[in-house]
mmCIF file of C-alpha atoms in Angstrom:
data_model
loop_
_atom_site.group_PDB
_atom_site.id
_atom_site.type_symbol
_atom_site.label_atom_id
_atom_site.label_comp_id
_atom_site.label_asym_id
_atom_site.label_seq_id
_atom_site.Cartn_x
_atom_site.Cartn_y
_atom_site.Cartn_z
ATOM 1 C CA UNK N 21 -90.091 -0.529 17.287
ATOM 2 C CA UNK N 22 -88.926 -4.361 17.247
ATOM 3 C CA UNK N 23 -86.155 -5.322 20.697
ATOM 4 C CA UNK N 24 -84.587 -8.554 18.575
ATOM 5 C CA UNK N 25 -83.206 -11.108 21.062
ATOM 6 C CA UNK N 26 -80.390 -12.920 19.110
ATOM 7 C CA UNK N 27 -78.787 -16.333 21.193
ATOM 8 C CA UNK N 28 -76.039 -16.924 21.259
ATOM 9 C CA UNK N 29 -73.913 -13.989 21.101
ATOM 10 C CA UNK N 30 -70.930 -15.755 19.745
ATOM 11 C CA UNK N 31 -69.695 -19.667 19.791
ATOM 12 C CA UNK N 32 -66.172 -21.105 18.361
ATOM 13 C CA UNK N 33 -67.185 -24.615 16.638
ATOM 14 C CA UNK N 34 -65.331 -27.327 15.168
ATOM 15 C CA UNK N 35 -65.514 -28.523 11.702
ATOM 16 C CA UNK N 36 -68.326 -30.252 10.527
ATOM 17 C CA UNK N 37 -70.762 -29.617 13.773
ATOM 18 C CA UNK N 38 -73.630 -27.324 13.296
ATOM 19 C CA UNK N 39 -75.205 -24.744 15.259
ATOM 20 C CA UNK N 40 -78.531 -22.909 15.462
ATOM 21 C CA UNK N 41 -78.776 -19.580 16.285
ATOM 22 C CA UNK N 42 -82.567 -18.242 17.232
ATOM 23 C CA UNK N 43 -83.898 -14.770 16.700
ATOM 24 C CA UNK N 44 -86.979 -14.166 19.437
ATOM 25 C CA UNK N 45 -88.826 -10.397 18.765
ATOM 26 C CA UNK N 46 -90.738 -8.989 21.317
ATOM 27 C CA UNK N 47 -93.468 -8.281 18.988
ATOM 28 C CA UNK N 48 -95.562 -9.864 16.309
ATOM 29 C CA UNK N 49 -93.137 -9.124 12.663
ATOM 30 C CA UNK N 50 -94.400 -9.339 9.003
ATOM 31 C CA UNK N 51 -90.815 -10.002 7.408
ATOM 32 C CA UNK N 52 -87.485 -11.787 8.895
ATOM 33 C CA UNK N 53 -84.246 -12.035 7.555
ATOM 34 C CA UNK N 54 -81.248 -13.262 8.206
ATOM 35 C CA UNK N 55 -78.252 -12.064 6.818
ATOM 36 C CA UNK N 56 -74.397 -12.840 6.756
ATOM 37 C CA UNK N 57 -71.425 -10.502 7.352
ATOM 38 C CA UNK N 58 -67.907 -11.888 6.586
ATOM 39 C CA UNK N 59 -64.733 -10.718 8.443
ATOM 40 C CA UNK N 60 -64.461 -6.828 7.205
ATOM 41 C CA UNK N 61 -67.310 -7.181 4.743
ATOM 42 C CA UNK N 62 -70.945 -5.830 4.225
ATOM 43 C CA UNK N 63 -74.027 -7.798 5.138
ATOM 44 C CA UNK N 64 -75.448 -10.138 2.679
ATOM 45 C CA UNK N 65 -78.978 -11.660 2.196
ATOM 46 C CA UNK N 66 -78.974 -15.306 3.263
ATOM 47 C CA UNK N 67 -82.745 -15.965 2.933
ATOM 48 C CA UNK N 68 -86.179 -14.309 3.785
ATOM 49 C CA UNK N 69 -87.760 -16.619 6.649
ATOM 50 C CA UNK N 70 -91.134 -17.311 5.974
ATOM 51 C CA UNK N 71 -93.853 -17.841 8.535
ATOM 52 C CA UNK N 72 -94.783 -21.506 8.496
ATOM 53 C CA UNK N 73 -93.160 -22.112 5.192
ATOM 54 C CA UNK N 74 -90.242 -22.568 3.483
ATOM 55 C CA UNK N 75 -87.714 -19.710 3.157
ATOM 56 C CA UNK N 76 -86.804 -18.254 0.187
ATOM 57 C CA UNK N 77 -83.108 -18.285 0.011
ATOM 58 C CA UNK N 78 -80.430 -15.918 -1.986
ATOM 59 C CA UNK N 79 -78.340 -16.760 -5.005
ATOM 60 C CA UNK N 80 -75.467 -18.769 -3.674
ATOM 61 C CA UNK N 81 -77.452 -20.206 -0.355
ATOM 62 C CA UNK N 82 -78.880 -23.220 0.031
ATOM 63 C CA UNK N 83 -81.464 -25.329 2.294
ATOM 64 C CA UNK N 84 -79.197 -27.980 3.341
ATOM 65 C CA UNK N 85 -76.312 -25.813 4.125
ATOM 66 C CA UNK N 86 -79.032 -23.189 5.914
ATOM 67 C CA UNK N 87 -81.814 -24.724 6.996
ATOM 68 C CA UNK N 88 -84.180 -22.202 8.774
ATOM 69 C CA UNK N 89 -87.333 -22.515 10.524
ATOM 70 C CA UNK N 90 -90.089 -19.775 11.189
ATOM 71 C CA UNK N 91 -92.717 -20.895 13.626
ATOM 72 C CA UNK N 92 -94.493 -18.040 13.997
ATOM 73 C CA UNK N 93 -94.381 -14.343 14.052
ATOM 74 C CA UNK N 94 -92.086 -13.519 16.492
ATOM 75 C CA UNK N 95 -89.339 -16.362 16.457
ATOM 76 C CA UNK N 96 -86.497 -17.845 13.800
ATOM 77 C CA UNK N 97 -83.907 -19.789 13.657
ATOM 78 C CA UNK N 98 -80.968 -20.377 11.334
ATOM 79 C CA UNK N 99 -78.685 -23.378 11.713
ATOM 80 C CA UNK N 100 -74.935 -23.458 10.068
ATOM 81 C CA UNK N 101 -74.725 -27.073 9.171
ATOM 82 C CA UNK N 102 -71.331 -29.076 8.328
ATOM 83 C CA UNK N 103 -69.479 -25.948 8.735
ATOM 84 C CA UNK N 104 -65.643 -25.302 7.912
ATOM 85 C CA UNK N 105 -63.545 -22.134 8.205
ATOM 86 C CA UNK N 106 -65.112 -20.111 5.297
ATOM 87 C CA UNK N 107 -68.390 -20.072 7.933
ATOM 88 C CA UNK N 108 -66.916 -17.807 10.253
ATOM 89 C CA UNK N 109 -68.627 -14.765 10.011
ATOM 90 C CA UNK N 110 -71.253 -12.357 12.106
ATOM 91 C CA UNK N 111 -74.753 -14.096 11.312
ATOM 92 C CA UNK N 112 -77.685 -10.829 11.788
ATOM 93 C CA UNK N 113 -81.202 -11.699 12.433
ATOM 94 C CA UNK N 114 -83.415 -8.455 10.767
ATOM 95 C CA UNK N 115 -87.131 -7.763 10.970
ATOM 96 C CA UNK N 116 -89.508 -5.676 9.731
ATOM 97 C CA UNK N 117 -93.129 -4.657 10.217
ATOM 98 C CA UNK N 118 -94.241 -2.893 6.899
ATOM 99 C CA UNK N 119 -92.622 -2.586 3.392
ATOM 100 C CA UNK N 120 -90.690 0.436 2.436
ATOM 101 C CA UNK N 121 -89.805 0.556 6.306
ATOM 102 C CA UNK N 122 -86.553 0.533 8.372
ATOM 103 C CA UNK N 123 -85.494 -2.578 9.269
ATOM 104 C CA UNK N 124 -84.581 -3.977 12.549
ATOM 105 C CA UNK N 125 -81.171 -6.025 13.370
ATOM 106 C CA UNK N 126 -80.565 -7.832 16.388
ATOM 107 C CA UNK N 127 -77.087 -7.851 17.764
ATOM 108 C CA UNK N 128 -75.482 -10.616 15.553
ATOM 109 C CA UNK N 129 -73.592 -14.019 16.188
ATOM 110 C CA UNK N 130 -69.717 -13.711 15.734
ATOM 111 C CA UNK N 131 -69.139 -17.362 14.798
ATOM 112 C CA UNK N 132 -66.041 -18.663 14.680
ATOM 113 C CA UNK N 133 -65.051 -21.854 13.296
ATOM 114 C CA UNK N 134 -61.657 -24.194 13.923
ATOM 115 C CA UNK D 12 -78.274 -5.975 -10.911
ATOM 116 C CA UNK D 13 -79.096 -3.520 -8.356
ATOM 117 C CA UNK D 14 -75.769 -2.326 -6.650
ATOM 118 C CA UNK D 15 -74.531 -0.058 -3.940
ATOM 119 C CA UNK D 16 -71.597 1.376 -4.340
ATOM 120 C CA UNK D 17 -69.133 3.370 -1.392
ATOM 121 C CA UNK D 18 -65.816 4.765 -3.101
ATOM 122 C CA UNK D 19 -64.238 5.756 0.397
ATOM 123 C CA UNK D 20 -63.275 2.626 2.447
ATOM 124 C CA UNK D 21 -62.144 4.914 5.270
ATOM 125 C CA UNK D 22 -62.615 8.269 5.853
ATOM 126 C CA UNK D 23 -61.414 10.613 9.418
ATOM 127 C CA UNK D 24 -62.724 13.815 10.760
ATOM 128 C CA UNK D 25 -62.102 15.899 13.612
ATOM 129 C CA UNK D 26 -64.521 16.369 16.012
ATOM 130 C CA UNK D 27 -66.866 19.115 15.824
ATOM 131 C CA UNK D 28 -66.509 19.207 12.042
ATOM 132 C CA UNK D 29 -68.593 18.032 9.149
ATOM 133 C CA UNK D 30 -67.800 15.002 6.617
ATOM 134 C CA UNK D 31 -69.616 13.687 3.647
ATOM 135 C CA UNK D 32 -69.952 10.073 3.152
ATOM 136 C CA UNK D 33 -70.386 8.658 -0.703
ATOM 137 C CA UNK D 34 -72.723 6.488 -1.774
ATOM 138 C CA UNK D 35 -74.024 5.568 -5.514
ATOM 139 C CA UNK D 36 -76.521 2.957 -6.410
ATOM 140 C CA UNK D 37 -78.070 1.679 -9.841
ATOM 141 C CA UNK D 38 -81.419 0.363 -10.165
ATOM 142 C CA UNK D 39 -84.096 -0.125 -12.702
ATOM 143 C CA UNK D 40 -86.809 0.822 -10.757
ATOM 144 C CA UNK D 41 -88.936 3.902 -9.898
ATOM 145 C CA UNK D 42 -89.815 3.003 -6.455
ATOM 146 C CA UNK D 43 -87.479 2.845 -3.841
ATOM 147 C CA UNK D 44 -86.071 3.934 -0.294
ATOM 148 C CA UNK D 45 -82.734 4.674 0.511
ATOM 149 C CA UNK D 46 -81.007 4.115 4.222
ATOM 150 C CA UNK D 47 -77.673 5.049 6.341
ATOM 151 C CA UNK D 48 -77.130 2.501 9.145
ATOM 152 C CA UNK D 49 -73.981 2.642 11.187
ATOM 153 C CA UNK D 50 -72.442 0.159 12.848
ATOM 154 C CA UNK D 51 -69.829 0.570 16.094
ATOM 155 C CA UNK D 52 -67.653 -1.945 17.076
ATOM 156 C CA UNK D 53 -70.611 -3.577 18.979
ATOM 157 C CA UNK D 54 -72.034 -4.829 15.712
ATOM 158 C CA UNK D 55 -75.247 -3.247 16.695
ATOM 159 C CA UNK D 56 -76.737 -1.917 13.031
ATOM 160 C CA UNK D 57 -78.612 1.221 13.780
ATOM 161 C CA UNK D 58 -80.514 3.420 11.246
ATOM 162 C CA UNK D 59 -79.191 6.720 11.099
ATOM 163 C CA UNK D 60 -81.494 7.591 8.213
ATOM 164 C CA UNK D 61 -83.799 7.222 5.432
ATOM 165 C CA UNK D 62 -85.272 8.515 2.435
ATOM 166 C CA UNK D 63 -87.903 8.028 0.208
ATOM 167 C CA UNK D 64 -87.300 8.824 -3.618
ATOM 168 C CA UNK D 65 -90.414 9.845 -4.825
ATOM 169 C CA UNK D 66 -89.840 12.462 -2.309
ATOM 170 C CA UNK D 67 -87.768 15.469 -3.762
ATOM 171 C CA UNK D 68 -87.055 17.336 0.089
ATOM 172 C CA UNK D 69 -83.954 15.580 1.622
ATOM 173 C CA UNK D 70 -83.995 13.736 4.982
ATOM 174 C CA UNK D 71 -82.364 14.942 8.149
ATOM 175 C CA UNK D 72 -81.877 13.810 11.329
ATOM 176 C CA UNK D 73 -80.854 16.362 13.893
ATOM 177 C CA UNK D 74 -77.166 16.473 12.924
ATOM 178 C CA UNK D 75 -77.022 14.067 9.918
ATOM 179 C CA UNK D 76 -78.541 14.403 6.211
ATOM 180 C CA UNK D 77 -78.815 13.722 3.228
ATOM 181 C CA UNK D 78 -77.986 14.635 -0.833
ATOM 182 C CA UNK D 79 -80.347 12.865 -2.458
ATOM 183 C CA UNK D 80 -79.661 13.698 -6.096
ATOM 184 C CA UNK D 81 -82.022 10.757 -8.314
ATOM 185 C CA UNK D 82 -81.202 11.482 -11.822
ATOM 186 C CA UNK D 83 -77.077 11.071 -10.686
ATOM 187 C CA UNK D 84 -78.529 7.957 -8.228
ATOM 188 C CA UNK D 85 -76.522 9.093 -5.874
ATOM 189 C CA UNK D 86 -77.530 9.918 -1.838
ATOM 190 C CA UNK D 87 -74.511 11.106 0.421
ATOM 191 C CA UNK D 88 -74.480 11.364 4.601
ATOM 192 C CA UNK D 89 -73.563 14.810 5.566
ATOM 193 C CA UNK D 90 -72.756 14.188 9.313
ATOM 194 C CA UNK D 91 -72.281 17.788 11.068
ATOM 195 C CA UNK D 92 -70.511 18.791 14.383
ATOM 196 C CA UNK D 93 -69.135 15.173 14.486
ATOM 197 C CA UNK D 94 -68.812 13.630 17.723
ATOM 198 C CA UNK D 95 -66.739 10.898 19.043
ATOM 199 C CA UNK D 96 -69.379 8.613 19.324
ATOM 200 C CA UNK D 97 -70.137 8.930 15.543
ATOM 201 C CA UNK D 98 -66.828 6.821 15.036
ATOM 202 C CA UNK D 99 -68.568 3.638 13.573
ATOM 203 C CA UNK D 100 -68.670 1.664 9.892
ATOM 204 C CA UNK D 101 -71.739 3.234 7.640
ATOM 205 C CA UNK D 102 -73.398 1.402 5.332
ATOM 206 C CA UNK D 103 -75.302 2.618 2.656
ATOM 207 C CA UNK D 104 -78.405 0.273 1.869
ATOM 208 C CA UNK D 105 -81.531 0.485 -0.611
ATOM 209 C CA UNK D 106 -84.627 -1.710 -1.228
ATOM 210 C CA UNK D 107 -86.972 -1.704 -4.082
ATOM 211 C CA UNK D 108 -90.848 -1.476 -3.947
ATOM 212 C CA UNK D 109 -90.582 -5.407 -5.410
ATOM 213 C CA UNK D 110 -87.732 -6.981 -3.127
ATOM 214 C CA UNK D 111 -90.092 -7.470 -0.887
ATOM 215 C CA UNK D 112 -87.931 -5.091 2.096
ATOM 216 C CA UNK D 113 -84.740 -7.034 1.276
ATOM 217 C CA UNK D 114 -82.029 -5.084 2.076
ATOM 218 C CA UNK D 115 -78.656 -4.224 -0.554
ATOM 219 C CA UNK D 116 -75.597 -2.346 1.334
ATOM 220 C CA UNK D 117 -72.948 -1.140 0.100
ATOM 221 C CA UNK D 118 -69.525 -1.885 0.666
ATOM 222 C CA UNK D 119 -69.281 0.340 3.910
ATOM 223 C CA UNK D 120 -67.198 3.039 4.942
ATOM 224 C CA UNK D 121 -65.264 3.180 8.080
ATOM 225 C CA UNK D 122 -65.563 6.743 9.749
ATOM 226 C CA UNK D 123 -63.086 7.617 12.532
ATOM 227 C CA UNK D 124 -63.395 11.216 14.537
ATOM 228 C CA UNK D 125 -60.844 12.304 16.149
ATOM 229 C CA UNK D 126 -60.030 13.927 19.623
#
């Protein structure tokens, strides 16, 4: 079992800011992912965050637009840079200890952008 | 492409009674789990449950489970004796033994029980 602390819990931005959004576990993870939910939509992949690398981002997501950061095994971070309308959305941090497993989701940012 | 696929965008049942949930997915490969997570209007996702599909016996959970039927690719939610609290959006979600535990949902279907 993962308890995924997700900050913060929603922010209204203006256009062209950024903002980061961490993902703190309360226990060491093997895989974290964040993932993107538009208004009345599924969940899509952003990127797989990769511990002390680079992460390995989704067709139609890039670095500069998402930059993320792993530091270690229990904490991520995903920034929404230069954002505009089309960025609002619920952003879902999701975790996972072995493969084949469930995954864990922490409670999502609802970000809303003017 | 590996897809998900939900057919019913909404679906309603009255409590205490049983409802099927759709869900059909293509994929190429052998290996691979399948997953239900629902999602109330906290935006919490929470498994509801999962299957394996080298295994041939179909998951259950208490009052959910599943139809797991590979050659069709196909793996509905029955949900039995629904409850008020089952009123959520489900998602139906798969991940291959090489995606590395990345995640593909489906569309989603919203489930409302009623009183």
């Amino acid at each position: 079992s993962a308890v995924i602390s997700q900050k913060p819990s929603r922010d209204i931005c203006q256009r062209g800011t950024s903002l980061t959004i961490q993902c703190q576990v309360d226990s060491q993870v093997t895989m974290m992912f964040w993932y993107r939910q538009q208004p009345g939509q599924s969940l899509t992949l952003i990127a797989t965050a990769n511990q002390g690398s680079e992460a390995t981002y989704e067709s139609g997501f890039v670095i500069d637009k998402f930059p993320i950061s792993r530091p270690n095994l229990t904490f991520s971070t995903l920034t929404v840079s230069n954002m505009s309308p089309e960025d609002s959305s619920i952003y879902l941090c999701s975790v996972g200890f072995l493969r084949g497993e469930k995954l864990f989701f922490g409670s999502g940012t609802q970000l809303s952008v003017l | 492409a590996q897809t998900v696929t939900q057919s019913q965008p909404e679906m309603s049942v009255q409590e205490a009674e049983t409802v099927t949930l759709s869900c059909t997915y293509d994929t190429s490969e052998s290996n691979y789990y399948l997953f239900w997570y629902k999602q109330p209007p906290s935006r919490q996702m929470i498994l509801v449950i999962r299957q394996e599909a080298y295994k041939q016996q179909n998951a259950t959970e208490n009052r959910f489970s599943v139809n797991f039927q590979k050659a069709a690719k196909s793996f509905s939610l029955k949900i039995s004796d629904s409850q008020l609290g089952d009123t959520a959006m489900y998602f139906c979600a798969f991940m291959t033994e090489t995606s590395g535990s990345r995640l593909t949902f489906g569309e989603g279907t919203q489930l409302t029980v009623n009183p």
